[in-house]
Short mmCIF file of C-alpha atoms and ligand atoms in Angstrom, two decimals:
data_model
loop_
_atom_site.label_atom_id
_atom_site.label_comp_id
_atom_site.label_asym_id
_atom_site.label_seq_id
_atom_site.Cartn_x
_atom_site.Cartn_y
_atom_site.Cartn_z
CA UNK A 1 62.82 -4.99 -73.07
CA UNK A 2 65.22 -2.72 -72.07
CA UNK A 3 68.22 -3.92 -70.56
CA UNK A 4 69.50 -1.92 -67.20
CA UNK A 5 72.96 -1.44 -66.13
CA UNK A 6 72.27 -2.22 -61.92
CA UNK A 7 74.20 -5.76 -62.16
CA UNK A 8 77.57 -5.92 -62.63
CA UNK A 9 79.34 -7.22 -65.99
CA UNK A 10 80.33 -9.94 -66.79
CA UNK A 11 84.12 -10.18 -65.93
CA UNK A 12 86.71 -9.79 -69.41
CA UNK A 13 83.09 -8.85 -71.39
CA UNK A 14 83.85 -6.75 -74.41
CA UNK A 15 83.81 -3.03 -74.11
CA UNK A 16 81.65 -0.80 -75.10
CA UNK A 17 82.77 3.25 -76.48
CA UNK A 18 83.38 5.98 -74.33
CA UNK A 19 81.26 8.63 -75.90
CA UNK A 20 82.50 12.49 -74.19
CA UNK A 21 80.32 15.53 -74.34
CA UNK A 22 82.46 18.86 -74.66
CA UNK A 23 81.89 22.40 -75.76
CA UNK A 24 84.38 25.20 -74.21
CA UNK A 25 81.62 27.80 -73.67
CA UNK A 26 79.35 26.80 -70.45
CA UNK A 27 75.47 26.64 -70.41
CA UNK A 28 75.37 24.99 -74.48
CA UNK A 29 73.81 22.56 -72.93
CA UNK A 30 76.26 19.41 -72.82
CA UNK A 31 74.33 17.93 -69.64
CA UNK A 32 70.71 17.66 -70.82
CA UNK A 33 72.26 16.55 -73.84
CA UNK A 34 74.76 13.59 -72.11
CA UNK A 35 71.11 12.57 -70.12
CA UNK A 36 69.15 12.82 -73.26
CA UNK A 37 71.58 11.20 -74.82
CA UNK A 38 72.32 8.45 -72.41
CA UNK A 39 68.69 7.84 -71.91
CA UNK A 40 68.23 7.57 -75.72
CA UNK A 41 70.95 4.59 -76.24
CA UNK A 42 69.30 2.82 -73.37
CA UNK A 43 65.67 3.07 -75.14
CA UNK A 44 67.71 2.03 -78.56
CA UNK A 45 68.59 -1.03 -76.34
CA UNK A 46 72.04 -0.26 -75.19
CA UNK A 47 73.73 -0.68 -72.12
CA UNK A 48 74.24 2.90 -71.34
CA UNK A 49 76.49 4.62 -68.23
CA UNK A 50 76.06 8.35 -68.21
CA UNK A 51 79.46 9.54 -66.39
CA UNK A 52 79.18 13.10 -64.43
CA UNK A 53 82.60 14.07 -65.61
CA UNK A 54 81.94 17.95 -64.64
CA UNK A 55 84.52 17.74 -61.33
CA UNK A 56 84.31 20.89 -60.07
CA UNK A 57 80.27 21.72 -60.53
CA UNK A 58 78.77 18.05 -61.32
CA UNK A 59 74.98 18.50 -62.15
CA UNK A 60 73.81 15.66 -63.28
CA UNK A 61 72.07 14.96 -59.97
CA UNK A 62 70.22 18.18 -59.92
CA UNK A 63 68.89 18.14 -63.81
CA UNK A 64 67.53 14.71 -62.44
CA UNK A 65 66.52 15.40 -59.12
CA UNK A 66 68.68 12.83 -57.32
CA UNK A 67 70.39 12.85 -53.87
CA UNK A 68 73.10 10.39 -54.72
CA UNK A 69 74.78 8.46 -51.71
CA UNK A 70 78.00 7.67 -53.47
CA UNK A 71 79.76 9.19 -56.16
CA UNK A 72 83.21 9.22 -58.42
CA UNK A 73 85.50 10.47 -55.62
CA UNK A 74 84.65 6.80 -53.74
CA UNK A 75 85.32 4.75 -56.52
CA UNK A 76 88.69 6.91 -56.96
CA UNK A 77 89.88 6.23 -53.30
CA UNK A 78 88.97 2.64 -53.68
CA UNK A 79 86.20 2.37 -51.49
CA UNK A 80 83.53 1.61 -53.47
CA UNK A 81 83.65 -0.62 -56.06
CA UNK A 82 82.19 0.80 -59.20
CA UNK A 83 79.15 -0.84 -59.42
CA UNK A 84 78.14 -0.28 -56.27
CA UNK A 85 78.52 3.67 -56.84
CA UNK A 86 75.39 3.55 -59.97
CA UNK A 87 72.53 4.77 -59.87
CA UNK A 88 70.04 3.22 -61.59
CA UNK A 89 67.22 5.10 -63.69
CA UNK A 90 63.96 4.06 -64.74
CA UNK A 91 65.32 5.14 -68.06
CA UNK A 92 66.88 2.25 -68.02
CA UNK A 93 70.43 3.30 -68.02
CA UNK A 94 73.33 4.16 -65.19
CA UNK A 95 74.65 7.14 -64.02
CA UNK A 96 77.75 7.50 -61.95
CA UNK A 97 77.33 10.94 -60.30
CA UNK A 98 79.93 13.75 -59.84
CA UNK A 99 79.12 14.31 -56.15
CA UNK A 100 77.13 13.49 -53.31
CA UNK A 101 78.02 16.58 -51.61
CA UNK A 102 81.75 15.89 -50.23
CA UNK A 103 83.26 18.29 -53.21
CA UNK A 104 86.22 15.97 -52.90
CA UNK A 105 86.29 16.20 -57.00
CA UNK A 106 87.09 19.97 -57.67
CA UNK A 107 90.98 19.42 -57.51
CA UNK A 108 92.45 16.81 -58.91
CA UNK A 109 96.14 16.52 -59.58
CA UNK A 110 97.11 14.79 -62.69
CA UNK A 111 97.75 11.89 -61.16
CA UNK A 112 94.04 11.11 -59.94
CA UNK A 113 93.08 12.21 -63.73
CA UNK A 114 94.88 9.68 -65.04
CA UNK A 115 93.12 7.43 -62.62
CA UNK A 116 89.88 8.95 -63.86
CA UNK A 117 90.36 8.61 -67.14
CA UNK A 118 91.50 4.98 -66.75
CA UNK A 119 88.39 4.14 -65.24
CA UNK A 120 86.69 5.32 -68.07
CA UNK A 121 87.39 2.27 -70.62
CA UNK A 122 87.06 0.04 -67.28
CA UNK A 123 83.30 1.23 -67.16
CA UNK A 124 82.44 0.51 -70.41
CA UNK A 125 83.41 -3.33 -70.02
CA UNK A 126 80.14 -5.32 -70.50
CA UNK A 127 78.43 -1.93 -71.64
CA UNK A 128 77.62 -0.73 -74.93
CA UNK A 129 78.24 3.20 -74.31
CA UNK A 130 79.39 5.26 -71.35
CA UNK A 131 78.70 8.66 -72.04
CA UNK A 132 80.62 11.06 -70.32
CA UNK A 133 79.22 14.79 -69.30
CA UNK A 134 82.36 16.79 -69.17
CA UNK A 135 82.62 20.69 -67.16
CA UNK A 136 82.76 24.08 -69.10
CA UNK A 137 86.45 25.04 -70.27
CA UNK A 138 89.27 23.53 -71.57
CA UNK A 139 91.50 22.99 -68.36
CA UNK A 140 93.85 19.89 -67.88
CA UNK A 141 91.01 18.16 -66.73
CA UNK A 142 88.24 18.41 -68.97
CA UNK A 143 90.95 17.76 -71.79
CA UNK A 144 92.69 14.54 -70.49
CA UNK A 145 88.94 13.01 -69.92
CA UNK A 146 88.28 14.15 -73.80
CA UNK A 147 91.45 12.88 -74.71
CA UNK A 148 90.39 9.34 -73.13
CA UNK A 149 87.17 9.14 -75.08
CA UNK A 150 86.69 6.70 -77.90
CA UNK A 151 84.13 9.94 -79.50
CA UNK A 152 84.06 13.07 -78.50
CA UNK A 153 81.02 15.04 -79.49
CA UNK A 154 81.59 18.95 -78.94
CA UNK A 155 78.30 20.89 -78.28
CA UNK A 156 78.15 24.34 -79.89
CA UNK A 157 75.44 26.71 -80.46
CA UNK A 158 74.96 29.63 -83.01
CA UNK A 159 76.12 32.09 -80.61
CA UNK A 160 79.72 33.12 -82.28
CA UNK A 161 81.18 32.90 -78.88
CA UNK A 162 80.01 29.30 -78.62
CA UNK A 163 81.49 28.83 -82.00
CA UNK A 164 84.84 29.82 -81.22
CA UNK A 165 84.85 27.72 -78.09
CA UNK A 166 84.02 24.79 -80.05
CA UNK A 167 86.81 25.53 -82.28
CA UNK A 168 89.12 25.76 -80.08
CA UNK A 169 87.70 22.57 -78.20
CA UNK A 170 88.50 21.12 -81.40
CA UNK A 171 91.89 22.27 -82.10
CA UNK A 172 92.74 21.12 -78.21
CA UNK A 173 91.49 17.87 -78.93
CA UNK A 174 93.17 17.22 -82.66
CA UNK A 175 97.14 17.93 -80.67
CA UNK A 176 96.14 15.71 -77.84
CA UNK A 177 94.36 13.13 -80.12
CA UNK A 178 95.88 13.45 -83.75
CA UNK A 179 93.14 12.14 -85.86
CA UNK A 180 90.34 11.05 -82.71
CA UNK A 181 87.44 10.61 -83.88
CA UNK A 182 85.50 14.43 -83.45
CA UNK A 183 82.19 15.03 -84.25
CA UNK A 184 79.79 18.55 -83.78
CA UNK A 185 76.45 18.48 -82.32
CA UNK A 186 74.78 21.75 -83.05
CA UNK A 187 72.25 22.27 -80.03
CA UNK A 188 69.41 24.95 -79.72
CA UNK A 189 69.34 25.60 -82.99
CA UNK A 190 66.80 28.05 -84.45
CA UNK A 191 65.96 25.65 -86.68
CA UNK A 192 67.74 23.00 -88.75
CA UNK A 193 68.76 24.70 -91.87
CA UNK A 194 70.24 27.45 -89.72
CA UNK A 195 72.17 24.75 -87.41
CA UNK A 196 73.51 23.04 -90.82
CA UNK A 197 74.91 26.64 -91.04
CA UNK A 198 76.54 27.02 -87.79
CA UNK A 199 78.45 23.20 -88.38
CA UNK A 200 79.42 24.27 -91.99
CA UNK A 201 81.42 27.72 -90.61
CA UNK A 202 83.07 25.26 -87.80
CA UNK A 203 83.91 22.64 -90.43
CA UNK A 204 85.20 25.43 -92.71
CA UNK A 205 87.90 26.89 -90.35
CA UNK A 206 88.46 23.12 -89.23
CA UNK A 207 89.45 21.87 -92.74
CA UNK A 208 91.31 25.50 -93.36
CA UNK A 209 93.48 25.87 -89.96
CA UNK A 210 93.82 22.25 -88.83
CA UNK A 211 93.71 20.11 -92.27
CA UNK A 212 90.98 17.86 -90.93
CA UNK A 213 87.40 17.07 -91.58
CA UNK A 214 85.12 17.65 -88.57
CA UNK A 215 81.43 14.93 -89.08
CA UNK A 216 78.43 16.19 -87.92
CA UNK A 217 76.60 14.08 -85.43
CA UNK A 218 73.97 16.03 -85.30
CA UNK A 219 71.28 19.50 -84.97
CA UNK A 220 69.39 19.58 -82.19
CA UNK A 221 66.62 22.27 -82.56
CA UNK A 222 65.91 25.20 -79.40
CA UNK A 223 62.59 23.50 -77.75
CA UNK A 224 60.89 24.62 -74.83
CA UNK A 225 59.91 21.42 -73.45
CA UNK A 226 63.87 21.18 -72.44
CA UNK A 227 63.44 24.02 -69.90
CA UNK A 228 60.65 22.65 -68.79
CA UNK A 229 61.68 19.00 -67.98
CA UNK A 230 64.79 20.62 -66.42
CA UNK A 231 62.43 22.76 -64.18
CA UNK A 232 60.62 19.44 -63.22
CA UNK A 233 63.72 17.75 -62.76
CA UNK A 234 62.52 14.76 -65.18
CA UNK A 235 64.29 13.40 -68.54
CA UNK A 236 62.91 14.50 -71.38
CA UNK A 237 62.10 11.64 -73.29
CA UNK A 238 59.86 10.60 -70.08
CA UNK A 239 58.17 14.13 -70.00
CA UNK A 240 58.40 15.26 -73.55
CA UNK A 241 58.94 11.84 -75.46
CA UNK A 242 57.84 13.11 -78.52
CA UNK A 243 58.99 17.13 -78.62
CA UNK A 244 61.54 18.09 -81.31
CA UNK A 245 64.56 18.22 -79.17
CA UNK A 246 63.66 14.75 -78.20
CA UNK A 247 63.32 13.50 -81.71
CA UNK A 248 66.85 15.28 -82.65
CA UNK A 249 68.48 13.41 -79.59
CA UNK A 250 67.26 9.94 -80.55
CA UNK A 251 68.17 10.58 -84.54
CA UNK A 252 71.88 11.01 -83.05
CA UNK A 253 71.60 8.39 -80.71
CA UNK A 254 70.99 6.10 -83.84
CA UNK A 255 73.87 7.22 -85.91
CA UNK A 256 76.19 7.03 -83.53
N1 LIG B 1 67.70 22.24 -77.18
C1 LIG B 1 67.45 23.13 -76.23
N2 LIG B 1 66.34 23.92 -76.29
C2 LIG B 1 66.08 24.83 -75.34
N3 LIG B 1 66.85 25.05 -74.24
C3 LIG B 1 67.95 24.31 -74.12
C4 LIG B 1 68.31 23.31 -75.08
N4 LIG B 1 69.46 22.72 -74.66
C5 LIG B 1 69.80 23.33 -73.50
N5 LIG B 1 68.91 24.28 -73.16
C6 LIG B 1 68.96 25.20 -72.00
O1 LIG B 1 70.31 25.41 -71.66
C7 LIG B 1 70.46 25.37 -70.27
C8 LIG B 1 71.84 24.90 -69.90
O2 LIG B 1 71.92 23.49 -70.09
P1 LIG B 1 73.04 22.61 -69.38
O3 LIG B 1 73.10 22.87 -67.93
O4 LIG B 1 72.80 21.21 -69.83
O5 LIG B 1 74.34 23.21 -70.07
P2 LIG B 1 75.86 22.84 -69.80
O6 LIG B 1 76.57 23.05 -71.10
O7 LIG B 1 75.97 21.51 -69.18
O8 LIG B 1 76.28 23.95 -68.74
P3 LIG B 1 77.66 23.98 -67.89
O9 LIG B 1 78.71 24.42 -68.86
O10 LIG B 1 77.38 25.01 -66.84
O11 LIG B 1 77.89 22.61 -67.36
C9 LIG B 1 69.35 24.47 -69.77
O12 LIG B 1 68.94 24.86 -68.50
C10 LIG B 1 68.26 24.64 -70.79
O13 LIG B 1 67.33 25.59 -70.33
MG1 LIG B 2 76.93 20.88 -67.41
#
């Protein structure tokens, strides 16, 4: 049976990784992915928290349909305890939304990011994975919350725009984590010999400019059924549980 993430940890548990989802370029798709993702550990069997990390335009509620109550700003100010702020999903994992409509999120001053980012590893206690859905760009904030992950997975496409995003996502991430653990998910791929293209011209200019080797995580293949469970406001692998994009998700889920 799947295990859900509604009760609160055990105190001093062990902690689980902090898994972020970054790309640069906007509209890749990094929050169907952190959802698909998120809902994929949980079916795998782990304890899964999926983060809405986008501060200025969380969406995590409206792919899902939800009309959160609480959200991160609460827990920030202190008056929620975390717990109490998750949602639960019949997926069987958490999610923490980015808003609840009070936009108190858009501006944070480095100070409250540090706080953010600290809660991070404080989430995972007790959990296997928290998976964190971070905004478009590379601004302080979406960097200090990569910076904070245990993985970072950046999203690219074969557009070359998305390409050079992800590079530069990348490069970002190797000067404010030396050596963190990096990976590329390819997403919307044409198909998967194509997307194995696309990762080998990032890896290239990673290994060439910044001396490192860049893993893939994984291809995830352009599938209609994505549009269409976004349109219907329902996770993927509960509408489409067997599509292609659905079958790439779970194949990274596992070798993560
Ligand atoms: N594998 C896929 N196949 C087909 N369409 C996809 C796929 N992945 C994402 N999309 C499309 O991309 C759109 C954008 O997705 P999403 O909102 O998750 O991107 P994002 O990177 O989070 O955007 P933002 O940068 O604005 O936060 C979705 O509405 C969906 O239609
Ligand atoms: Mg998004």
């Amino acid at each position: 049976m799947t295990r859900t993430l509604a009760s609160a940890p055990p105190a001093a548990a062990p902690r689980g990784r902090v898994i972020a989802i970054a790309s640069g370029k906007g509209g890749v798709g990094k929050t169907w992915f952190s959802i698909t993702l998120a809902h994929a550990l949980a079916r795998a069997g782990q304890r899964t928290l999926l983060v809405d990390g986008d501060l200025g335009l969380a969406n995590v509620d409206v792919q899902l349909g939800l009309n959160p109550l609480h959200d991160l700003s609460g827990v920030l100010t202190g008056k929620l305890p975390l717990e109490k702020a998750i949602l639960p999903q019949p997926g069987g994992f958490g999610i923490l939304p980015g808003r609840s409509g009070s936009g108190a999120l858009a501006s944070l001053d480095g100070h409250a990011l540090d706080h953010v980012a600290a809660l991070m590893p404080r989430a995972a206690q007790g959990r296997d994975a928290v998976v964190l859905d971070l905004g478009a760009g590379l601004d302080a904030a979406v960097r200090r919350l990569a910076a904070s992950a245990d993985t970072l997975l950046i999203v690219a496409t074969e557009e070359p725009t998305s390409l050079t995003d992800a590079y530069a996502a990348l490069k970002l991430h190797d000067r404010d984590r030396p050596g963190g653990d990096a990976r590329i998910v390819v997403n919307q791929a044409q198909d998967i010999n194509s997307g194995r293209r696309t990762y080998e011209a990032l890896a290239r200019a990673a290994s060439v400019f910044l001396k490192r080797d860049v893993p893939l995580a994984g291809i995830i293949r352009r599938d209609p059924k994505v549009r269409d469970a976004i349109r219907h406001q329902t996770p993927l692998l509960t509408r489409h549980p067997h599509c292609q994009a659905a079958a790439d998700v779970e194949l990274i889920a596992n070798g993560l």
